[in-house]
Amino acid sequence: MSQTLEPVLGEATIQELREAVRGEVITPGDDGYAEACLVWNGMHDDKRPALVVRCAGPADVIAAVGFARSKDLTVAVRGGGHSIAGFSTVDDGIVIDLGPMRNVRVDPEALRVYVGGGAVWGDVDHETQAHGLATTGGLVSTTGVGGFTLGGGIGWLMRRHGLACDNLVGADVVTASGRLVHASETENTELFWGLRGGGGNFGIVTQFEFAVHPVGPMVYAGPIFYPADASAELLRAFRAWAPEAPDEITALVNLTTAPPLPVIPEEWHGKKVAAFVAASAGEVEGGESLVREFRTVAKPIADLLGPMPYGVIQSLLDPLWPKGIHSYFKSTNLTGLDDGLIDALCERHLAAAGPQCEIHVHQMGGAVGRVPADATAFPERSMPFVLNAVTGWHDPEETDAHVAWARAVVAAAGDAATGRGYSNFQGDEDAVGVSYGPDTYGRLVALKDEYDPTNVFRRNQNIRPS
Ligand SMILES: Cc1cc2nc3c(=O)[nH]c(=O)nc-3n(C[C@H](O)[C@H](O)[C@H](O)COP(=O)(O)OP(=O)(O)OC[C@H]3O[C@@H](n4cnc5c(N)ncnc54)[C@H](O)[C@@H]3O)c2cc1C
């Protein structure tokens, strides 16, 4: 099965595709090809697709899927392009890029938002906040709605309103056979189940419909930074506080290095620090009382937790994670956070491979934990915490050290690891084994057999058809 440009893709065939779509077809040698190869994770920018189809709408997606199938090309679907494992690009295959499909329409009466398959969270927040509404989105506003939601979607509103996928009400999906179908609680219900946690395995979502909720525009949110020698104390306080905290607040602890931001005293720039970061989806006035104990757990270096626009907390971290940075994440769900694990995480933090090595401990529970286990394909909901080792670097020589460090952080979880991890936080290509338990996986395989028996959509945490 050849996947090179010649002789499989003659110019005439590409020409036919160009004529069939409203968007752009970009091949090597075309203006814009170099740019079209770039994804968020610079580690994967060396991939050279045979063509990139920048789709203007569902008809272009259908044409691109048909073209890919007729030529036996490996398909990479690109939403926001943030895949850590580099799934949204491919050597010699076809990138079906939904980037132009970023339309967002809010229905404030019905409390719904309709979102194009290539939109990013900044697009959604911008439109919904104009009505004082929001749905659970990411911690960085440039992350794509597509991959994020299909994998689950962990964000600041999740303990009050559920994961992104829990807010999904319907989806228009182009299947591997090129049909456009709708999935919801009443139509193609098993597909709807699989779209909520099963990733991009079953088709290309051209439009998402989400429930939205009154949020902001001012919320109580932000970080408090402490010296690293308070990390263990902070994590112990977080462990005690998290299970008792009301649903409206969602928080994480981040063991990191102080970025050179004017809001952090200069003498701390580049030093190891711990941060408690939280956001309340409730009334701004009530926020202070929810987090009071974190003001005395240690003397803060900088306390930036307070009233701020929801749009600001949603994009606060953007400058630290620009497109083109090299990155690797590894993650596991945790049964708990005992003293041994806390000490091990603090040790790993001090041994970080570089300044953008972060250990995130996410508080889970709340609305996430109340959804029945088999209601969606999101594989695990009972864990109190999610551990995520996040790395970024610029020099390719530093790759091995960063990857090894992230793996060591997750290995430190030992018996506290549940055996499952969030698929969107895995930098390794084949992480389905840790993502899904046998029951969910079996059901996903049956769905894959029905919607994509030849595995057209395999650049993802891949559910292999039987
Ligand atoms: C800086 C950064 C911050 C992040 N923060 C968070 C966070 O706060 N919470 C969280 O849960 N995750 C977070 N993530 C992880 C994120 O959820 C995943 O990287 C996710 O896959 C990104 O989606 P995307 O559309 O941008 O990715 P892409 O690279 O475009 O796609 C990723 C996968 O999803 C599939 N896909 C994308 N769009 C569609 C679609 N419309 N239809 C069908 N398949 C599609 C692709 O085929 C691919 O397999 C973050 C990632 C980064 C890089």
Coordinates of C-alpha atoms and ligand atoms in Angstrom, one line a residue:
M1 CA 0.0 0.0 0.0
S2 CA 1.9 3.0 -1.2
Q3 CA 1.3 6.3 0.5
T4 CA 3.7 8.5 -1.4
L5 CA 2.7 11.3 -3.8
E6 CA 3.8 9.4 -6.9
P7 CA 2.3 7.4 -8.5
V8 CA -0.8 7.1 -6.2
L9 CA -1.7 10.8 -6.3
G10 CA -1.5 12.1 -9.8
E11 CA -1.9 15.9 -10.3
A12 CA -5.3 15.3 -12.0
T13 CA -6.7 13.6 -9.0
I14 CA -5.5 16.4 -6.7
Q15 CA -7.0 18.8 -9.2
E16 CA -10.4 17.0 -8.9
L17 CA -10.3 17.4 -5.2
R18 CA -9.4 21.0 -5.4
E19 CA -12.4 21.5 -7.6
A20 CA -14.6 19.5 -5.2
V21 CA -14.0 21.6 -2.1
R22 CA -14.7 25.1 -1.0
G23 CA -11.6 25.1 1.2
E24 CA -8.0 24.7 0.2
V25 CA -6.0 21.7 -0.8
I26 CA -2.3 22.2 0.0
T27 CA 0.4 19.9 -1.3
P28 CA 4.2 20.1 -1.1
G29 CA 5.4 22.9 -3.2
D30 CA 2.3 25.0 -2.7
D31 CA 2.5 28.3 -0.9
G32 CA 1.5 27.7 2.7
Y33 CA 2.6 24.0 2.8
A34 CA 5.3 24.7 5.4
E35 CA 2.8 26.5 7.6
A36 CA 0.2 23.8 7.1
C37 CA 2.7 21.2 8.4
L38 CA 2.9 22.9 11.8
V39 CA 1.0 21.7 14.8
W40 CA 1.1 22.9 18.4
N41 CA 3.7 20.3 19.6
G42 CA 6.9 21.2 17.8
M43 CA 8.1 17.6 18.4
H44 CA 5.9 16.6 15.5
D45 CA 6.6 19.5 13.1
D46 CA 8.9 17.2 11.0
K47 CA 6.0 15.3 9.6
R48 CA 5.3 15.8 5.9
P49 CA 1.8 15.0 4.8
A50 CA 1.1 14.3 1.1
L51 CA -1.7 16.9 1.3
V52 CA -3.6 19.1 3.8
V53 CA -7.2 19.8 3.1
R54 CA -8.4 22.9 4.9
C55 CA -12.1 22.2 5.1
A56 CA -14.6 25.0 4.8
G57 CA -17.6 22.9 5.9
P58 CA -19.0 19.4 6.2
A59 CA -19.1 18.9 2.4
D60 CA -15.3 19.4 2.2
V61 CA -14.9 16.9 5.1
I62 CA -17.0 14.3 3.2
A63 CA -14.9 14.9 0.0
A64 CA -11.6 14.6 1.9
V65 CA -12.7 11.4 3.6
G66 CA -13.8 9.9 0.3
F67 CA -10.5 11.0 -1.4
A68 CA -8.4 9.5 1.5
R69 CA -10.3 6.2 1.2
S70 CA -10.0 5.9 -2.5
K71 CA -6.3 6.5 -2.3
D72 CA -5.7 4.5 0.8
L73 CA -4.1 7.4 2.6
T74 CA -3.6 7.5 6.3
V75 CA -5.9 10.1 7.7
A76 CA -5.0 12.7 10.4
V77 CA -7.8 14.9 11.6
R78 CA -6.9 18.3 12.9
G79 CA -9.1 20.3 15.2
G80 CA -7.1 22.7 17.3
G81 CA -3.9 20.8 16.6
H82 CA -3.0 20.4 20.3
S83 CA -2.6 16.6 20.4
I84 CA 0.4 15.9 22.7
A85 CA 1.1 12.7 20.8
G86 CA 1.0 14.5 17.4
F87 CA -2.1 12.8 16.1
S88 CA -3.2 15.7 14.0
T89 CA -0.3 15.3 11.5
V90 CA 1.1 12.4 9.5
D91 CA 3.9 11.5 7.1
D92 CA 2.7 10.9 3.5
G93 CA -1.0 10.8 4.5
I94 CA -3.8 13.4 4.4
V95 CA -4.5 16.0 7.1
I96 CA -8.2 16.8 7.2
D97 CA -7.8 20.2 8.8
L98 CA -11.0 21.7 10.4
G99 CA -9.2 24.9 11.2
P100 CA -11.4 27.1 9.1
M101 CA -14.6 25.6 10.7
R102 CA -14.6 27.8 13.8
N103 CA -18.1 29.2 13.7
V104 CA -19.8 29.5 17.1
R105 CA -23.5 30.3 17.6
V106 CA -25.1 30.8 21.0
D107 CA -28.7 30.3 21.7
P108 CA -29.0 32.1 25.1
E109 CA -32.7 31.2 25.5
A110 CA -32.2 27.5 25.1
L111 CA -28.8 27.6 26.9
R112 CA -27.0 26.0 24.0
V113 CA -23.9 26.7 21.9
Y114 CA -23.3 25.3 18.5
V115 CA -19.5 25.0 17.7
G116 CA -17.7 24.2 14.5
G117 CA -15.4 21.1 14.6
G118 CA -12.2 23.2 14.3
A119 CA -13.0 25.9 16.9
V120 CA -10.8 26.5 19.9
W121 CA -11.9 27.2 23.5
G122 CA -11.1 30.9 23.1
D123 CA -13.7 31.1 20.3
V124 CA -16.4 29.5 22.5
D125 CA -15.6 31.5 25.6
H126 CA -15.7 34.8 23.6
E127 CA -19.2 34.1 22.2
T128 CA -20.8 32.6 25.3
Q129 CA -19.4 35.2 27.7
A130 CA -21.2 37.9 25.7
H131 CA -24.3 36.3 27.3
G132 CA -22.7 35.6 30.7
L133 CA -22.6 31.9 29.8
A134 CA -20.0 29.2 29.6
T135 CA -19.4 25.5 29.3
T136 CA -16.4 23.5 30.6
G137 CA -13.4 24.3 28.4
G138 CA -9.6 23.9 28.8
L139 CA -7.0 25.6 30.9
V140 CA -5.4 27.1 27.8
S141 CA -7.7 29.0 25.3
T142 CA -5.9 27.8 22.1
T143 CA -6.8 24.1 22.7
G144 CA -9.2 22.7 20.2
V145 CA -12.8 21.9 21.2
G146 CA -12.7 18.8 19.1
G147 CA -10.0 16.6 20.5
F148 CA -10.5 18.0 24.0
T149 CA -14.2 17.1 24.1
L150 CA -14.0 13.7 22.4
G151 CA -11.4 12.7 25.0
G152 CA -13.4 14.0 28.0
G153 CA -12.4 17.6 28.8
I154 CA -11.0 18.6 32.2
G155 CA -11.5 22.3 33.0
W156 CA -12.3 24.8 35.7
L157 CA -16.1 24.3 35.5
M158 CA -16.0 20.6 35.7
R159 CA -16.9 19.9 39.3
R160 CA -19.9 22.2 39.0
H161 CA -21.0 21.4 35.4
G162 CA -19.2 18.2 34.5
L163 CA -16.5 17.4 31.9
A164 CA -16.8 19.0 28.4
C165 CA -18.1 15.7 27.2
D166 CA -20.8 15.7 29.9
N167 CA -22.1 19.0 28.4
L168 CA -22.2 17.6 24.9
V169 CA -25.9 17.5 23.8
G170 CA -25.4 16.5 20.1
A171 CA -22.9 16.2 17.3
D172 CA -22.9 16.1 13.5
V173 CA -20.4 13.4 12.5
V174 CA -18.9 12.5 9.1
T175 CA -18.4 8.8 9.3
A176 CA -15.7 6.7 7.6
S177 CA -18.2 5.8 4.9
G178 CA -18.7 9.6 4.2
R179 CA -22.2 9.8 5.7
L180 CA -23.2 12.8 7.8
V181 CA -25.1 11.6 10.8
H182 CA -26.3 13.2 14.0
A183 CA -25.7 11.7 17.4
S184 CA -27.5 12.6 20.6
E185 CA -29.5 11.0 23.5
T186 CA -32.2 10.1 20.9
E187 CA -30.3 9.6 17.6
N188 CA -27.5 7.1 17.1
T189 CA -27.3 6.8 20.8
E190 CA -24.4 4.3 21.0
L191 CA -22.3 6.7 18.8
F192 CA -23.2 9.5 21.1
W193 CA -22.0 7.4 24.0
G194 CA -18.7 6.7 22.3
L195 CA -18.1 10.3 21.3
R196 CA -18.0 11.2 25.0
G197 CA -14.6 9.9 25.9
G198 CA -13.8 7.6 23.0
G199 CA -11.8 10.2 21.0
G200 CA -11.8 10.7 17.3
N201 CA -12.2 7.0 16.5
F202 CA -15.7 7.0 15.1
G203 CA -15.8 9.9 12.7
I204 CA -15.1 13.6 12.2
V205 CA -17.4 15.9 14.2
T206 CA -18.2 18.9 12.1
Q207 CA -20.4 20.6 14.7
F208 CA -20.8 20.2 18.5
E209 CA -23.8 21.2 20.5
F210 CA -23.2 21.9 24.2
A211 CA -25.2 22.9 27.2
V212 CA -24.1 26.3 28.6
H213 CA -24.6 27.7 32.1
P214 CA -24.5 31.2 33.7
V215 CA -20.9 31.8 34.6
G216 CA -19.2 35.2 35.4
P217 CA -18.4 37.4 33.7
M218 CA -16.5 37.9 37.0
V219 CA -15.4 34.8 38.9
Y220 CA -13.2 34.1 41.9
A221 CA -10.1 32.5 40.4
G222 CA -6.4 32.5 40.0
P223 CA -3.1 31.2 41.5
I224 CA -1.4 31.5 44.9
F225 CA 2.4 30.9 44.6
Y226 CA 4.5 29.5 47.5
P227 CA 8.2 28.6 47.9
A228 CA 8.9 25.0 46.9
D229 CA 9.8 24.2 50.5
A230 CA 6.1 24.5 51.3
S231 CA 5.1 22.0 48.5
A232 CA 4.5 19.1 50.9
E233 CA 2.5 21.2 53.3
L234 CA 0.4 22.6 50.4
L235 CA -0.3 19.1 49.0
R236 CA -1.3 17.8 52.5
A237 CA -3.7 20.8 52.9
F238 CA -5.1 20.2 49.4
R239 CA -5.6 16.5 50.2
A240 CA -7.7 17.4 53.3
W241 CA -9.6 20.2 51.6
A242 CA -10.4 18.7 48.2
P243 CA -13.0 16.0 49.2
E244 CA -14.9 18.5 51.4
A245 CA -14.9 21.4 48.9
P246 CA -18.3 22.3 47.3
D247 CA -18.9 21.6 43.7
E248 CA -18.6 25.2 42.6
I249 CA -14.8 25.2 43.1
T250 CA -12.3 23.3 41.0
A251 CA -8.6 23.4 41.9
L252 CA -5.2 22.0 41.2
V253 CA -1.8 22.1 42.7
N254 CA 1.1 22.8 40.3
L255 CA 4.7 22.1 41.3
T256 CA 6.5 24.3 38.9
T257 CA 9.2 26.9 38.3
A258 CA 8.2 30.6 38.7
P259 CA 7.8 32.2 35.3
P260 CA 9.4 35.6 34.7
L261 CA 6.1 37.4 35.0
P262 CA 5.8 40.9 36.5
V263 CA 3.2 39.6 39.0
I264 CA 5.8 37.4 40.7
P265 CA 8.6 39.1 42.7
E266 CA 11.7 39.1 40.5
E267 CA 13.9 37.3 43.1
W268 CA 11.6 34.3 42.6
H269 CA 11.8 34.1 38.8
G270 CA 13.3 30.8 37.7
K271 CA 13.1 29.3 41.2
K272 CA 11.1 26.2 42.1
V273 CA 7.7 27.1 43.5
A274 CA 4.3 25.5 44.3
A275 CA 1.0 26.9 43.2
F276 CA -2.5 26.4 44.3
V277 CA -4.8 27.4 41.3
A278 CA -8.5 27.5 41.7
A279 CA -11.6 28.8 40.0
S280 CA -15.1 29.1 41.4
A281 CA -18.1 28.7 39.1
G282 CA -20.3 30.3 41.7
E283 CA -20.9 33.8 43.0
V284 CA -17.7 35.9 43.1
E285 CA -18.6 37.1 46.6
G286 CA -18.5 33.6 48.0
G287 CA -15.1 32.7 46.5
E288 CA -12.9 33.9 49.3
S289 CA -14.5 31.6 52.0
L290 CA -13.9 28.5 49.8
V291 CA -10.2 28.8 49.7
R292 CA -9.4 30.6 53.0
E293 CA -7.1 27.9 54.4
F294 CA -4.7 28.3 51.4
R295 CA -3.9 31.8 52.6
T296 CA -2.3 30.5 55.8
V297 CA -0.8 27.1 54.7
A298 CA 2.5 28.9 54.1
K299 CA 3.5 32.5 53.4
P300 CA 2.7 33.1 49.7
I301 CA 5.2 34.6 47.3
A302 CA 2.4 36.1 45.3
D303 CA -1.4 35.8 45.8
L304 CA -3.3 36.4 42.6
L305 CA -6.4 34.5 43.6
G306 CA -9.4 36.8 43.6
P307 CA -12.1 38.3 41.4
M308 CA -11.2 38.2 37.7
P309 CA -13.1 37.9 34.4
Y310 CA -13.8 34.4 33.5
G311 CA -12.2 35.1 30.1
V312 CA -8.9 36.0 31.9
I313 CA -8.6 32.8 33.9
Q314 CA -9.4 30.9 30.7
S315 CA -6.4 32.4 28.9
L316 CA -4.0 33.2 31.8
L317 CA -1.7 30.3 30.9
D318 CA -1.6 30.8 27.1
P319 CA 1.7 32.7 26.9
L320 CA 3.5 29.9 28.7
W321 CA 2.4 27.3 26.2
P322 CA 2.9 28.8 22.7
K323 CA 2.6 26.9 19.4
G324 CA 5.9 25.3 18.4
I325 CA 7.1 24.4 21.9
H326 CA 8.2 20.8 22.3
S327 CA 6.1 18.9 24.7
Y328 CA 5.4 15.6 26.4
F329 CA 2.7 14.8 29.0
K330 CA 2.1 11.6 31.0
S331 CA -0.8 11.1 33.3
T332 CA -2.4 8.7 35.7
N333 CA -5.6 8.7 37.8
L334 CA -4.9 8.5 41.6
T335 CA -6.8 6.6 44.3
G336 CA -5.4 9.1 46.8
L337 CA -2.4 11.2 47.8
D338 CA -0.6 9.6 50.7
D339 CA 2.4 11.1 52.5
G340 CA 4.8 8.8 50.6
L341 CA 3.5 10.0 47.2
I342 CA 3.6 13.6 48.3
D343 CA 7.2 13.3 49.3
A344 CA 8.1 11.5 46.0
L345 CA 6.4 14.2 43.9
C346 CA 8.2 16.9 45.8
E347 CA 11.5 15.1 45.2
R348 CA 10.8 14.7 41.4
H349 CA 9.8 18.4 41.3
L350 CA 13.3 19.4 42.6
A351 CA 14.9 17.1 40.0
A352 CA 13.0 18.6 37.1
A353 CA 14.6 18.4 33.6
G354 CA 14.0 22.1 32.9
P355 CA 12.0 25.2 33.8
Q356 CA 8.8 24.0 32.1
C357 CA 8.4 20.8 33.9
E358 CA 5.2 20.9 35.9
I359 CA 3.5 18.4 38.2
H360 CA -0.2 18.9 38.2
V361 CA -2.5 17.3 40.8
H362 CA -6.1 18.0 39.7
Q363 CA -9.0 17.8 42.1
M364 CA -11.7 15.6 40.6
G365 CA -15.1 14.6 42.0
G366 CA -18.2 16.8 42.1
A367 CA -20.3 16.6 39.0
V368 CA -17.7 14.5 37.2
G369 CA -18.0 11.7 39.7
R370 CA -21.8 11.7 39.7
V371 CA -22.2 10.7 36.1
P372 CA -22.8 6.9 36.0
A373 CA -19.7 5.0 34.9
D374 CA -21.4 3.5 31.8
A375 CA -23.3 6.6 30.7
T376 CA -20.3 7.8 28.6
A377 CA -17.1 6.3 27.2
F378 CA -15.0 8.5 29.6
P379 CA -13.4 5.5 31.3
E380 CA -13.1 6.4 35.0
R381 CA -14.9 8.9 37.3
S382 CA -14.4 7.8 40.8
M383 CA -10.8 9.0 41.3
P384 CA -10.3 11.9 43.7
F385 CA -7.2 13.2 41.9
V386 CA -5.6 13.1 38.4
L387 CA -1.8 13.4 38.3
N388 CA -0.3 14.9 35.1
A389 CA 3.4 15.4 34.4
V390 CA 3.6 18.3 31.9
T391 CA 6.7 19.3 30.1
G392 CA 7.8 21.9 27.6
W393 CA 11.2 22.6 26.0
H394 CA 12.7 24.2 22.9
D395 CA 16.0 22.4 22.2
P396 CA 15.5 18.9 20.6
E397 CA 18.6 17.8 22.5
E398 CA 16.5 18.0 25.7
T399 CA 13.8 15.6 24.6
D400 CA 15.0 12.5 26.3
A401 CA 15.5 14.2 29.6
H402 CA 12.0 15.7 29.6
V403 CA 10.3 12.5 28.6
A404 CA 12.2 10.5 31.2
W405 CA 11.3 13.0 33.9
A406 CA 7.6 12.9 33.1
R407 CA 7.6 9.1 33.1
A408 CA 9.4 9.1 36.5
V409 CA 6.8 11.4 38.0
V410 CA 4.0 9.1 37.0
A411 CA 5.9 6.0 38.0
A412 CA 6.2 7.6 41.5
A413 CA 2.4 7.1 41.9
G414 CA 3.1 3.4 42.4
D415 CA 0.1 1.7 44.1
A416 CA -1.8 5.0 44.2
A417 CA -2.2 4.8 40.4
T418 CA -5.7 3.4 39.6
G419 CA -4.3 1.8 36.4
R420 CA -6.3 4.2 34.2
G421 CA -5.2 7.6 32.9
Y422 CA -6.8 10.4 30.9
S423 CA -6.2 9.7 27.2
N424 CA -5.8 13.4 26.3
F425 CA -2.9 13.8 28.7
Q426 CA -0.8 11.0 27.2
G427 CA 2.1 11.9 25.1
D428 CA 2.6 8.3 23.9
E429 CA 0.8 7.1 20.8
D430 CA -0.5 3.8 22.1
A431 CA -2.0 4.5 25.4
V432 CA -5.4 2.8 25.0
G433 CA -4.3 0.1 27.5
V434 CA -4.1 2.6 30.3
S435 CA -7.0 4.7 29.1
Y436 CA -9.9 2.2 29.1
G437 CA -10.9 -0.7 31.2
P438 CA -12.1 -4.0 29.6
D439 CA -15.8 -3.2 29.7
T440 CA -15.5 0.2 28.1
Y441 CA -13.0 -1.0 25.6
G442 CA -15.1 -3.9 24.5
R443 CA -18.1 -1.6 23.9
L444 CA -15.8 0.8 22.0
V445 CA -14.5 -2.0 19.8
A446 CA -18.2 -2.9 18.9
L447 CA -18.9 0.7 18.0
K448 CA -15.7 0.9 15.9
D449 CA -16.7 -2.3 14.1
E450 CA -20.0 -0.6 13.2
Y451 CA -18.7 2.9 12.2
D452 CA -15.1 2.4 11.1
P453 CA -14.4 -1.3 10.4
T454 CA -11.3 -0.6 8.3
N455 CA -9.8 1.9 10.8
V456 CA -9.8 4.9 8.6
F457 CA -9.6 7.1 11.8
R458 CA -6.5 5.6 13.4
R459 CA -4.4 8.7 14.2
N460 CA -5.7 8.8 17.8
Q461 CA -5.7 6.7 20.9
N462 CA -6.8 3.9 18.6
I463 CA -9.6 1.5 19.2
R464 CA -8.8 -1.3 16.9
P465 CA -11.7 -2.9 15.1
S466 CA -12.0 -6.6 15.5
Ligands
LIG1 C1 -1.3 23.6 26.0 C2 -2.3 22.5 26.3 C3 -3.2 22.6 27.3 C4 -4.1 21.6 27.5 N1 -5.0 21.7 28.6 C5 -6.0 20.8 28.8 C6 -6.9 20.9 29.8 O1 -7.0 21.9 30.5 N2 -7.8 19.9 30.0 C7 -7.8 18.8 29.1 O2 -8.7 18.0 29.3 N3 -6.9 18.7 28.2 C8 -6.0 19.6 28.0 N4 -5.1 19.4 27.0 C9 -5.1 18.2 26.2 C10 -6.1 18.3 25.1 O3 -7.4 18.0 25.5 C11 -5.7 17.4 23.9 O4 -4.4 17.7 23.4 C12 -6.7 17.4 22.8 O5 -6.5 16.3 22.0 C13 -6.6 18.7 22.0 O6 -7.6 18.8 21.0 P1 -7.3 19.5 19.6 O7 -8.6 19.5 18.8 O8 -6.7 20.8 19.9 O9 -6.3 18.5 19.1 P2 -5.9 17.9 17.6 O10 -4.4 17.7 17.7 O11 -6.4 18.7 16.5 O12 -6.7 16.5 17.7 C14 -6.4 15.6 18.7 C15 -7.2 14.3 18.4 O13 -8.6 14.6 18.3 C16 -9.1 14.3 17.0 N5 -10.0 15.4 16.7 C17 -9.9 16.7 16.8 N6 -10.9 17.4 16.4 C18 -11.8 16.5 16.0 C19 -13.1 16.5 15.4 N7 -13.7 17.7 15.3 N8 -13.7 15.4 15.1 C20 -13.1 14.2 15.2 N9 -11.9 14.1 15.8 C21 -11.2 15.2 16.1 C22 -7.9 14.2 16.1 O14 -8.1 13.3 15.1 C23 -6.8 13.7 17.1 O15 -6.8 12.3 17.1 C24 -4.1 20.4 26.7 C25 -3.2 20.3 25.7 C26 -2.3 21.3 25.4 C27 -1.4 21.2 24.3

